[in-house]
Amino acid sequence: MKIKKSILIVAFVLFSVFTYGQKKTLTTVFTKDKITIDGKFDEPIWKDAPVAKDFIMQYPDNGKPEEPNLKTEVKIIYDNDAIYIGATLYDNEPKKIMKEISQRDESGAATDFFGVLINGFNDSQQEYRFFVTAAGVQLDNVYTNSRGEDFSLNLIWDSKQRITDYGWVVEMKIPYAALRFSKEKVQTWGLNFYRDIHRFRRGYSWNFIDAKIESEATQEGVLTGIENIKTPTRLFLIPYTSQYFNASEGLKTKGDFKGGLDIKYGISDAFTLDAILIPDFGQTAFDRVELNLGPFEQQFNENRPFFTEGTELFNKGGLFYSRRIGGYPTGYPNLSNDEIITKFPTKVSLINALKVSGRTKGGLGIGVLNAVTKVTYADIINSVTGEERQEVIEPLANYNVFVLDQRFHKNNSVSFVNTNVIRNGEFQDANVSAMVFDLNTKKNTYNLNGSYKYSYVNSYQDLDNKKGFKTDLGFADNSGKWRYGFGGEYYSKDYEINDLGINYQTHYHDFFGNVSYRILNPTKTFNSFSVYFNPYSEFDNRTGRLQAGQLNLNINSTTKKNDYIGYGINARPLDTYDFYEPRTDFEQKFVRIPKNIGSYIYISTNYNRKFALDFNPSFSFINEKGRVNYGFSFNPIYRFSDKFSMNYGFRFNRQNKNTGFIANDSNGDIVFARRDRITYTNTLNGKYSLNNKMNINLTIRNYWSYAINHDILTLQDNGELSPNSTYTANKNSNLNTWNMDLSYSWWFAPGSLISVLYRNNSSVFQREFDRDIGVNFRNAVNHENLAHSFSISIRYFIDYNSLKKHSK
């Protein structure tokens, strides 16, 4: 009996290794018939197409075969225009299929979904992913091993879903224009399918994705059968027109009409040119501005579609921060004693931009991004003579990013990156270059990565040239239950990338490490469980002083009811020294930062329920009398129906006896303050979907943060602080912002959108203020402080081939 049992176990193990360790292959078939995307699969060719089946669970029980009553079957056919996917997703309880309607590309909705993952070069490094939810909403993204899923991509494709009495079905048409592949007559693509059954929180893939291996793209199956396709010209025109009406207290309503054109042209099946002429970004999401009392600028997300779509190649090396293009002016006017500024634009206008990107058959990725911005002036008046003049604060400027990225051996790459900014006249120019490598073993067990970056900023006015460098090296074990990594970085004194990138600190070196453990299959208590430990230390190059020293322990878990519970402890066990808070030239001074210890808990209940809740309390004790930080966030979420949901968020944070810079006094001393800082943030998000093409969205944010200075201090040469009884200027701070966006969007045709937006906003900064919550809220929404904007925008997608057929 024991022998038979042993034989069965060995047979099962061998079967599992053979089944899950091999790449599955699906062969597609060519069709001359016209395929109608209706979710019916009634064209005869569908009967002849081979079937992809036998899906395997990715999570939570990694490696478990699909259940017969929840099986998935997929077929692919193709013609000279596109590939077509037909998926039958069986479910023995179709009435329980979750199908919340959301906006396009909005992940996280309570819905089942199906996706196809395509790698046209079959190089295990990048996938174009196309998903359709059970409500018929489309999502698409580009996946890379280094960045994961990037949903900023917006491709043009067609789909139709239907709920049936045996589950649901999806039919998809993905034009070749939405993909990237080589010119080979016989194509071999990387392929995988994915299905999410949301009520069980289960994910399945066609080709097994082993949780012991970090990279998903290396675990694709293979698609064969595409041969001798004659792809059409890839030329798309997207003209747009927008009308804006802007109003604020004391100013008449002003209308502003804009029109422009986006162009997408397929230079080949592998390379694409994107260009924007007379760009309009007036309806992009608002920035979440905060009260910034620190030495570094606040970094904002990029919300402009051109700079988010298909920019994975340009983000190699971390040199590109697209908000520099059209951002805050780099210059400031020279004023005489009697002159004042009457107008200072906070943004620079973009004239045009283009990008070319793609990859050759040999795996060489090439990317070029170029943008040109307008001359920007400040208006100045002499308060005595009344004479008015203008001065350039940002000249005509050209921004350029160039990338070469060579992939080899399926999962390795070496890249060269260059960013360049040229400004007209006596303004700063800059050039940064980098060599970046990412190397992995054949099975993605180990990773070695690193880079060398060199920056050059030219001399202008009376400033000297700046030449600097940064280098880093890291090693990681990326497989199994236990994983680890370590590495270090070195920044020279004059390393400078901020003309087209973003970097806060220089002249330091650091060391980092991590050790982690995770379960690969559910236990009696948890569906998932992981522990991460991260030590980090940072040293000033010139003095050897410790700038940062942190120990972090984080625990993440998902219960059997799919509720998330996270916990963390963080500590700074030694005093550190901050060279940036004193705001001195070349960071010559420093302030001592005491030891601290903190902790947090994060609870997120299962979003499948109509009512869900996120709760996150945290605290931190600093090794000074009375100095403590604490706060919490509270986010109830309620789904009234598959069409309507609301999400309220409240965040509170208090810092008692926080210490920071406030001024340089007349004696040349650096003045600090010991202060209490309190922050309240209220957000409200509402969504009503008329159908899977039309959505109404409401977004409200009220941010209020203030700091009250109690003890005025002077920074000493040894980094300590002593009492200052002479500085009396009021440096208290109060920032109160309000943003509201109410929008309607309608995707009335593939790639074509009508959007209507009403927006109002205010931002009030004060030194003298009332700390009453009601007073500050009324101040934020007071009509005297609010600016209003109403806009209508229409974008229409035109396919050159459709025009060509129509003309014939």
CSV table of C-alpha atoms in Angstrom, one decimal, residues 253-561:
chain,number,residue,atom,x,y,z
A,253,THR,CA,-16.3,85.4,-17.6
A,254,LYS,CA,-13.7,84.7,-20.3
A,255,GLY,CA,-14.2,82.3,-23.2
A,256,ASP,CA,-11.2,80.5,-24.7
A,257,PHE,CA,-11.5,78.3,-27.9
A,258,LYS,CA,-8.8,75.8,-28.7
A,259,GLY,CA,-8.2,73.3,-31.4
A,260,GLY,CA,-5.4,71.0,-32.4
A,261,LEU,CA,-4.4,67.7,-33.8
A,262,ASP,CA,-2.7,64.5,-32.5
A,263,ILE,CA,-1.0,62.3,-35.1
A,264,LYS,CA,0.0,58.6,-34.7
A,265,TYR,CA,1.9,57.1,-37.6
A,266,GLY,CA,3.3,53.6,-37.8
A,267,ILE,CA,6.8,54.0,-39.4
A,268,SER,CA,6.8,50.2,-39.4
A,269,ASP,CA,5.1,47.4,-37.5
A,270,ALA,CA,7.7,47.9,-34.8
A,271,PHE,CA,8.1,51.7,-34.7
A,272,THR,CA,5.5,54.4,-34.1
A,273,LEU,CA,5.6,58.2,-34.2
A,274,ASP,CA,3.3,60.2,-31.9
A,275,ALA,CA,3.0,64.0,-32.3
A,276,ILE,CA,0.8,66.7,-30.7
A,277,LEU,CA,0.3,70.0,-32.5
A,278,ILE,CA,-1.1,72.9,-30.5
A,279,PRO,CA,-1.6,70.8,-27.3
A,280,ASP,CA,-4.5,71.2,-24.9
A,281,PHE,CA,-4.2,69.8,-21.4
A,282,GLY,CA,-6.9,71.9,-19.8
A,283,GLN,CA,-9.0,68.9,-18.6
A,284,THR,CA,-6.2,67.0,-16.9
A,285,ALA,CA,-6.6,66.0,-13.3
A,286,PHE,CA,-5.7,68.7,-10.7
A,287,ASP,CA,-2.5,68.5,-8.6
A,288,ARG,CA,-2.8,67.5,-5.0
A,289,VAL,CA,-0.9,70.5,-3.5
A,290,GLU,CA,0.3,70.3,0.1
A,291,LEU,CA,1.9,72.7,2.6
A,292,ASN,CA,5.6,72.2,1.9
A,293,LEU,CA,7.8,73.3,4.8
A,294,GLY,CA,10.8,71.2,3.7
A,295,PRO,CA,13.8,72.0,1.6
A,296,PHE,CA,12.7,70.1,-1.5
A,297,GLU,CA,10.0,70.8,-4.1
A,298,GLN,CA,6.8,68.7,-4.1
A,299,GLN,CA,6.8,66.1,-6.8
A,300,PHE,CA,3.5,65.8,-8.8
A,301,ASN,CA,2.1,63.0,-10.9
A,302,GLU,CA,2.0,63.4,-14.7
A,303,ASN,CA,-1.6,63.7,-15.9
A,304,ARG,CA,-1.1,64.8,-19.5
A,305,PRO,CA,-1.9,61.8,-21.8
A,306,PHE,CA,1.0,62.4,-24.2
A,307,PHE,CA,3.6,62.2,-21.4
A,308,THR,CA,2.0,59.1,-19.8
A,309,GLU,CA,1.1,56.9,-22.8
A,310,GLY,CA,3.8,54.5,-24.1
A,311,THR,CA,6.7,56.2,-22.2
A,312,GLU,CA,8.2,53.0,-20.6
A,313,LEU,CA,11.3,53.3,-22.8
A,314,PHE,CA,11.9,56.9,-21.8
A,315,ASN,CA,11.8,56.1,-18.1
A,316,LYS,CA,14.9,53.9,-18.3
A,317,GLY,CA,17.5,55.1,-15.9
A,318,GLY,CA,15.2,57.4,-14.0
A,319,LEU,CA,16.4,60.6,-15.7
A,320,PHE,CA,13.1,61.8,-17.1
A,321,TYR,CA,10.5,63.8,-15.0
A,322,SER,CA,8.1,65.0,-17.7
A,323,ARG,CA,6.6,67.7,-15.5
A,324,ARG,CA,9.7,69.8,-16.2
A,325,ILE,CA,8.3,70.3,-19.7
A,326,GLY,CA,5.8,73.1,-19.4
A,327,GLY,CA,6.5,73.5,-15.7
A,328,TYR,CA,7.5,76.4,-13.5
A,329,PRO,CA,9.8,79.0,-15.2
A,330,THR,CA,13.5,78.6,-14.4
A,331,GLY,CA,14.3,82.4,-14.3
A,332,TYR,CA,13.4,85.3,-12.2
A,333,PRO,CA,13.4,89.0,-13.2
A,334,ASN,CA,16.1,91.5,-12.0
A,335,LEU,CA,14.1,94.2,-10.2
A,336,SER,CA,15.2,97.7,-9.3
A,337,ASN,CA,14.2,99.1,-5.9
A,338,ASP,CA,11.0,100.7,-7.2
A,339,GLU,CA,9.8,97.8,-9.4
A,340,ILE,CA,7.2,95.2,-8.6
A,341,ILE,CA,6.0,92.2,-10.5
A,342,THR,CA,2.4,92.5,-11.7
A,343,LYS,CA,2.2,89.1,-13.5
A,344,PHE,CA,4.3,86.0,-13.1
A,345,PRO,CA,3.1,82.9,-15.0
A,346,THR,CA,3.5,79.7,-13.0
A,347,LYS,CA,3.5,77.4,-16.1
A,348,VAL,CA,5.3,77.6,-19.4
A,349,SER,CA,3.2,76.9,-22.6
A,350,LEU,CA,4.1,73.9,-24.8
A,351,ILE,CA,4.3,74.5,-28.5
A,352,ASN,CA,4.5,70.9,-29.7
A,353,ALA,CA,5.9,67.5,-28.9
A,354,LEU,CA,6.7,64.3,-30.6
A,355,LYS,CA,8.0,60.9,-29.7
A,356,VAL,CA,9.3,57.9,-31.8
A,357,SER,CA,9.7,54.5,-30.2
A,358,GLY,CA,9.9,50.9,-31.2
A,359,ARG,CA,12.1,47.8,-31.2
A,360,THR,CA,14.0,46.0,-34.0
A,361,LYS,CA,14.0,42.3,-34.7
A,362,GLY,CA,17.3,42.0,-32.9
A,363,GLY,CA,15.8,43.4,-29.7
A,364,LEU,CA,17.2,47.0,-29.9
A,365,GLY,CA,14.7,49.5,-28.6
A,366,ILE,CA,15.0,53.0,-29.9
A,367,GLY,CA,13.2,56.0,-28.4
A,368,VAL,CA,13.3,59.7,-29.2
A,369,LEU,CA,11.1,62.3,-27.4
A,370,ASN,CA,11.3,66.0,-28.2
A,371,ALA,CA,9.3,69.0,-27.0
A,372,VAL,CA,9.5,72.7,-27.6
A,373,THR,CA,8.2,75.3,-25.1
A,374,LYS,CA,7.3,79.0,-25.6
A,375,VAL,CA,9.1,82.1,-24.4
A,376,THR,CA,7.5,83.2,-21.1
A,377,TYR,CA,7.5,86.8,-19.7
A,378,ALA,CA,6.9,88.4,-16.3
A,379,ASP,CA,5.1,91.8,-16.3
A,380,ILE,CA,6.8,94.5,-14.2
A,381,ILE,CA,5.8,98.0,-13.3
A,382,ASN,CA,7.8,100.8,-11.7
A,383,SER,CA,5.7,102.0,-8.7
A,384,VAL,CA,7.1,105.5,-8.9
A,385,THR,CA,7.2,106.3,-12.6
A,386,GLY,CA,4.4,103.9,-13.7
A,387,GLU,CA,6.7,102.6,-16.5
A,388,GLU,CA,5.8,99.0,-17.5
A,389,ARG,CA,8.1,96.4,-19.0
A,390,GLN,CA,8.5,92.7,-19.6
A,391,GLU,CA,11.4,90.4,-18.8
A,392,VAL,CA,12.0,86.8,-20.0
A,393,ILE,CA,11.7,84.3,-17.2
A,394,GLU,CA,11.8,81.2,-19.5
A,395,PRO,CA,13.2,81.4,-23.0
A,396,LEU,CA,12.4,79.3,-26.0
A,397,ALA,CA,13.5,75.9,-24.9
A,398,ASN,CA,14.0,72.4,-26.5
A,399,TYR,CA,13.7,69.2,-24.4
A,400,ASN,CA,15.0,65.9,-25.7
A,401,VAL,CA,15.2,62.3,-24.5
A,402,PHE,CA,17.1,59.6,-26.5
A,403,VAL,CA,17.2,56.0,-25.5
A,404,LEU,CA,18.8,52.8,-26.9
A,405,ASP,CA,17.8,49.7,-25.1
A,406,GLN,CA,19.3,46.3,-26.2
A,407,ARG,CA,17.5,43.2,-24.9
A,408,PHE,CA,19.2,39.8,-25.1
A,409,HIS,CA,18.8,36.3,-23.8
A,410,LYS,CA,15.1,36.8,-23.2
A,411,ASN,CA,15.3,38.6,-19.9
A,412,ASN,CA,18.4,40.9,-20.0
A,413,SER,CA,19.0,44.4,-21.1
A,414,VAL,CA,21.6,47.1,-21.5
A,415,SER,CA,20.5,50.7,-22.1
A,416,PHE,CA,22.0,54.1,-23.0
A,417,VAL,CA,19.9,57.1,-22.1
A,418,ASN,CA,20.5,60.8,-22.8
A,419,THR,CA,18.5,63.8,-21.8
A,420,ASN,CA,19.2,67.3,-23.1
A,421,VAL,CA,17.8,70.7,-22.5
A,422,ILE,CA,18.8,73.7,-24.6
A,423,ARG,CA,17.5,77.2,-23.7
A,424,ASN,CA,17.8,80.2,-25.9
A,425,GLY,CA,20.0,83.1,-24.7
A,426,GLU,CA,21.7,83.5,-21.3
A,427,PHE,CA,19.9,80.6,-19.6
A,428,GLN,CA,21.1,77.3,-18.3
A,429,ASP,CA,21.5,74.3,-20.6
A,430,ALA,CA,22.0,70.7,-19.4
A,431,ASN,CA,23.0,67.3,-20.6
A,432,VAL,CA,22.8,64.0,-18.8
A,433,SER,CA,23.8,60.5,-20.0
A,434,ALA,CA,23.5,57.1,-18.4
A,435,MET,CA,24.4,53.5,-19.0
A,436,VAL,CA,22.0,51.1,-17.4
A,437,PHE,CA,22.0,47.3,-17.2
A,438,ASP,CA,19.6,44.7,-15.9
A,439,LEU,CA,20.9,41.1,-15.9
A,440,ASN,CA,19.0,37.9,-14.9
A,441,THR,CA,19.8,34.2,-14.8
A,442,LYS,CA,17.9,32.0,-17.2
A,443,LYS,CA,15.2,31.1,-14.7
A,444,ASN,CA,15.1,34.6,-13.2
A,445,THR,CA,16.4,33.3,-9.9
A,446,TYR,CA,19.0,36.0,-9.5
A,447,ASN,CA,19.3,39.6,-10.7
A,448,LEU,CA,22.2,42.0,-11.1
A,449,ASN,CA,21.4,45.6,-11.9
A,450,GLY,CA,23.3,48.9,-12.0
A,451,SER,CA,24.0,52.2,-13.8
A,452,TYR,CA,26.5,54.9,-14.3
A,453,LYS,CA,25.2,58.5,-14.9
A,454,TYR,CA,27.0,61.6,-15.9
A,455,SER,CA,25.6,65.1,-15.8
A,456,TYR,CA,26.8,68.4,-17.3
A,457,VAL,CA,25.3,71.8,-16.7
A,458,ASN,CA,26.9,74.6,-18.8
A,459,SER,CA,28.0,77.9,-17.5
A,460,TYR,CA,25.7,80.9,-17.7
A,461,GLN,CA,25.8,84.4,-16.3
A,462,ASP,CA,28.5,84.2,-13.6
A,463,LEU,CA,28.1,80.5,-12.6
A,464,ASP,CA,30.6,77.7,-13.2
A,465,ASN,CA,30.1,74.6,-15.2
A,466,LYS,CA,28.9,71.6,-13.2
A,467,LYS,CA,30.0,68.1,-13.9
A,468,GLY,CA,28.9,65.2,-11.7
A,469,PHE,CA,28.1,61.5,-11.7
A,470,LYS,CA,26.0,58.9,-9.9
A,471,THR,CA,26.6,55.1,-9.9
A,472,ASP,CA,24.7,52.2,-8.3
A,473,LEU,CA,24.9,48.4,-8.1
A,474,GLY,CA,22.3,46.0,-6.8
A,475,PHE,CA,22.0,42.2,-6.4
A,476,ALA,CA,18.8,40.2,-5.7
A,477,ASP,CA,17.5,36.7,-5.2
A,478,ASN,CA,14.0,36.8,-6.8
A,479,SER,CA,12.7,33.3,-6.3
A,480,GLY,CA,11.2,31.1,-3.7
A,481,LYS,CA,9.6,31.8,-0.3
A,482,TRP,CA,12.7,33.5,1.0
A,483,ARG,CA,14.2,36.4,-1.1
A,484,TYR,CA,16.9,38.9,-0.4
A,485,GLY,CA,18.7,41.8,-2.1
A,486,PHE,CA,21.4,44.3,-1.3
A,487,GLY,CA,23.3,47.2,-3.0
A,488,GLY,CA,24.5,50.7,-2.8
A,489,GLU,CA,24.7,54.1,-4.6
A,490,TYR,CA,27.2,56.9,-4.8
A,491,TYR,CA,26.3,60.6,-5.7
A,492,SER,CA,29.0,63.1,-6.4
A,493,LYS,CA,28.8,66.7,-5.3
A,494,ASP,CA,27.8,68.3,-8.6
A,495,TYR,CA,25.5,65.6,-9.9
A,496,GLU,CA,22.6,67.6,-11.4
A,497,ILE,CA,19.6,66.2,-13.4
A,498,ASN,CA,16.9,68.6,-12.4
A,499,ASP,CA,16.5,70.4,-15.8
A,500,LEU,CA,14.6,67.3,-17.2
A,501,GLY,CA,14.7,64.9,-14.2
A,502,ILE,CA,14.2,65.2,-10.5
A,503,ASN,CA,16.8,64.5,-7.8
A,504,TYR,CA,16.8,66.0,-4.3
A,505,GLN,CA,20.2,65.1,-2.7
A,506,THR,CA,23.8,64.8,-3.8
A,507,HIS,CA,27.3,64.2,-2.3
A,508,TYR,CA,26.3,61.1,-0.4
A,509,HIS,CA,26.5,57.3,-0.6
A,510,ASP,CA,24.1,54.7,0.7
A,511,PHE,CA,23.8,51.0,1.4
A,512,PHE,CA,20.5,49.1,1.3
A,513,GLY,CA,19.3,45.6,1.8
A,514,ASN,CA,16.1,43.6,2.1
A,515,VAL,CA,15.0,40.1,3.2
A,516,SER,CA,11.5,38.8,2.7
A,517,TYR,CA,9.4,35.7,3.3
A,518,ARG,CA,6.1,34.8,1.7
A,519,ILE,CA,3.7,31.9,1.6
A,520,LEU,CA,3.1,30.6,-1.9
A,521,ASN,CA,-0.2,28.8,-1.2
A,522,PRO,CA,-3.0,29.5,1.3
A,523,THR,CA,-2.9,28.2,4.8
A,524,LYS,CA,-5.8,27.6,7.3
A,525,THR,CA,-5.6,31.3,8.3
A,526,PHE,CA,-4.3,33.3,5.4
A,527,ASN,CA,-4.8,33.4,1.6
A,528,SER,CA,-1.5,35.4,1.5
A,529,PHE,CA,1.1,36.4,4.0
A,530,SER,CA,4.5,38.1,3.6
A,531,VAL,CA,7.1,39.7,5.8
A,532,TYR,CA,9.7,42.3,4.6
A,533,PHE,CA,12.7,43.7,6.4
A,534,ASN,CA,14.6,46.6,4.9
A,535,PRO,CA,17.7,48.3,6.5
A,536,TYR,CA,19.0,51.5,4.9
A,537,SER,CA,21.9,53.8,5.7
A,538,GLU,CA,23.2,57.0,4.0
A,539,PHE,CA,26.4,58.9,4.6
A,540,ASP,CA,27.6,62.4,3.6
A,541,ASN,CA,30.6,62.0,1.3
A,542,ARG,CA,32.5,65.0,2.7
A,543,THR,CA,32.2,64.4,6.5
A,544,GLY,CA,31.2,60.8,6.8
A,545,ARG,CA,28.3,61.8,9.0
A,546,LEU,CA,25.2,59.5,8.9
A,547,GLN,CA,22.4,61.3,6.9
A,548,ALA,CA,19.8,58.5,7.2
A,549,GLY,CA,19.6,55.3,9.0
A,550,GLN,CA,16.4,53.3,8.9
A,551,LEU,CA,15.1,49.9,9.8
A,552,ASN,CA,11.7,48.8,8.5
A,553,LEU,CA,9.7,45.7,9.2
A,554,ASN,CA,6.4,45.2,7.3
A,555,ILE,CA,3.9,42.4,7.4
A,556,ASN,CA,1.2,42.0,4.8
A,557,SER,CA,-1.6,39.4,5.0
A,558,THR,CA,-4.9,38.6,3.4
A,559,THR,CA,-7.4,36.5,5.5
A,560,LYS,CA,-9.5,33.7,4.2
A,561,LYS,CA,-12.4,36.2,3.9
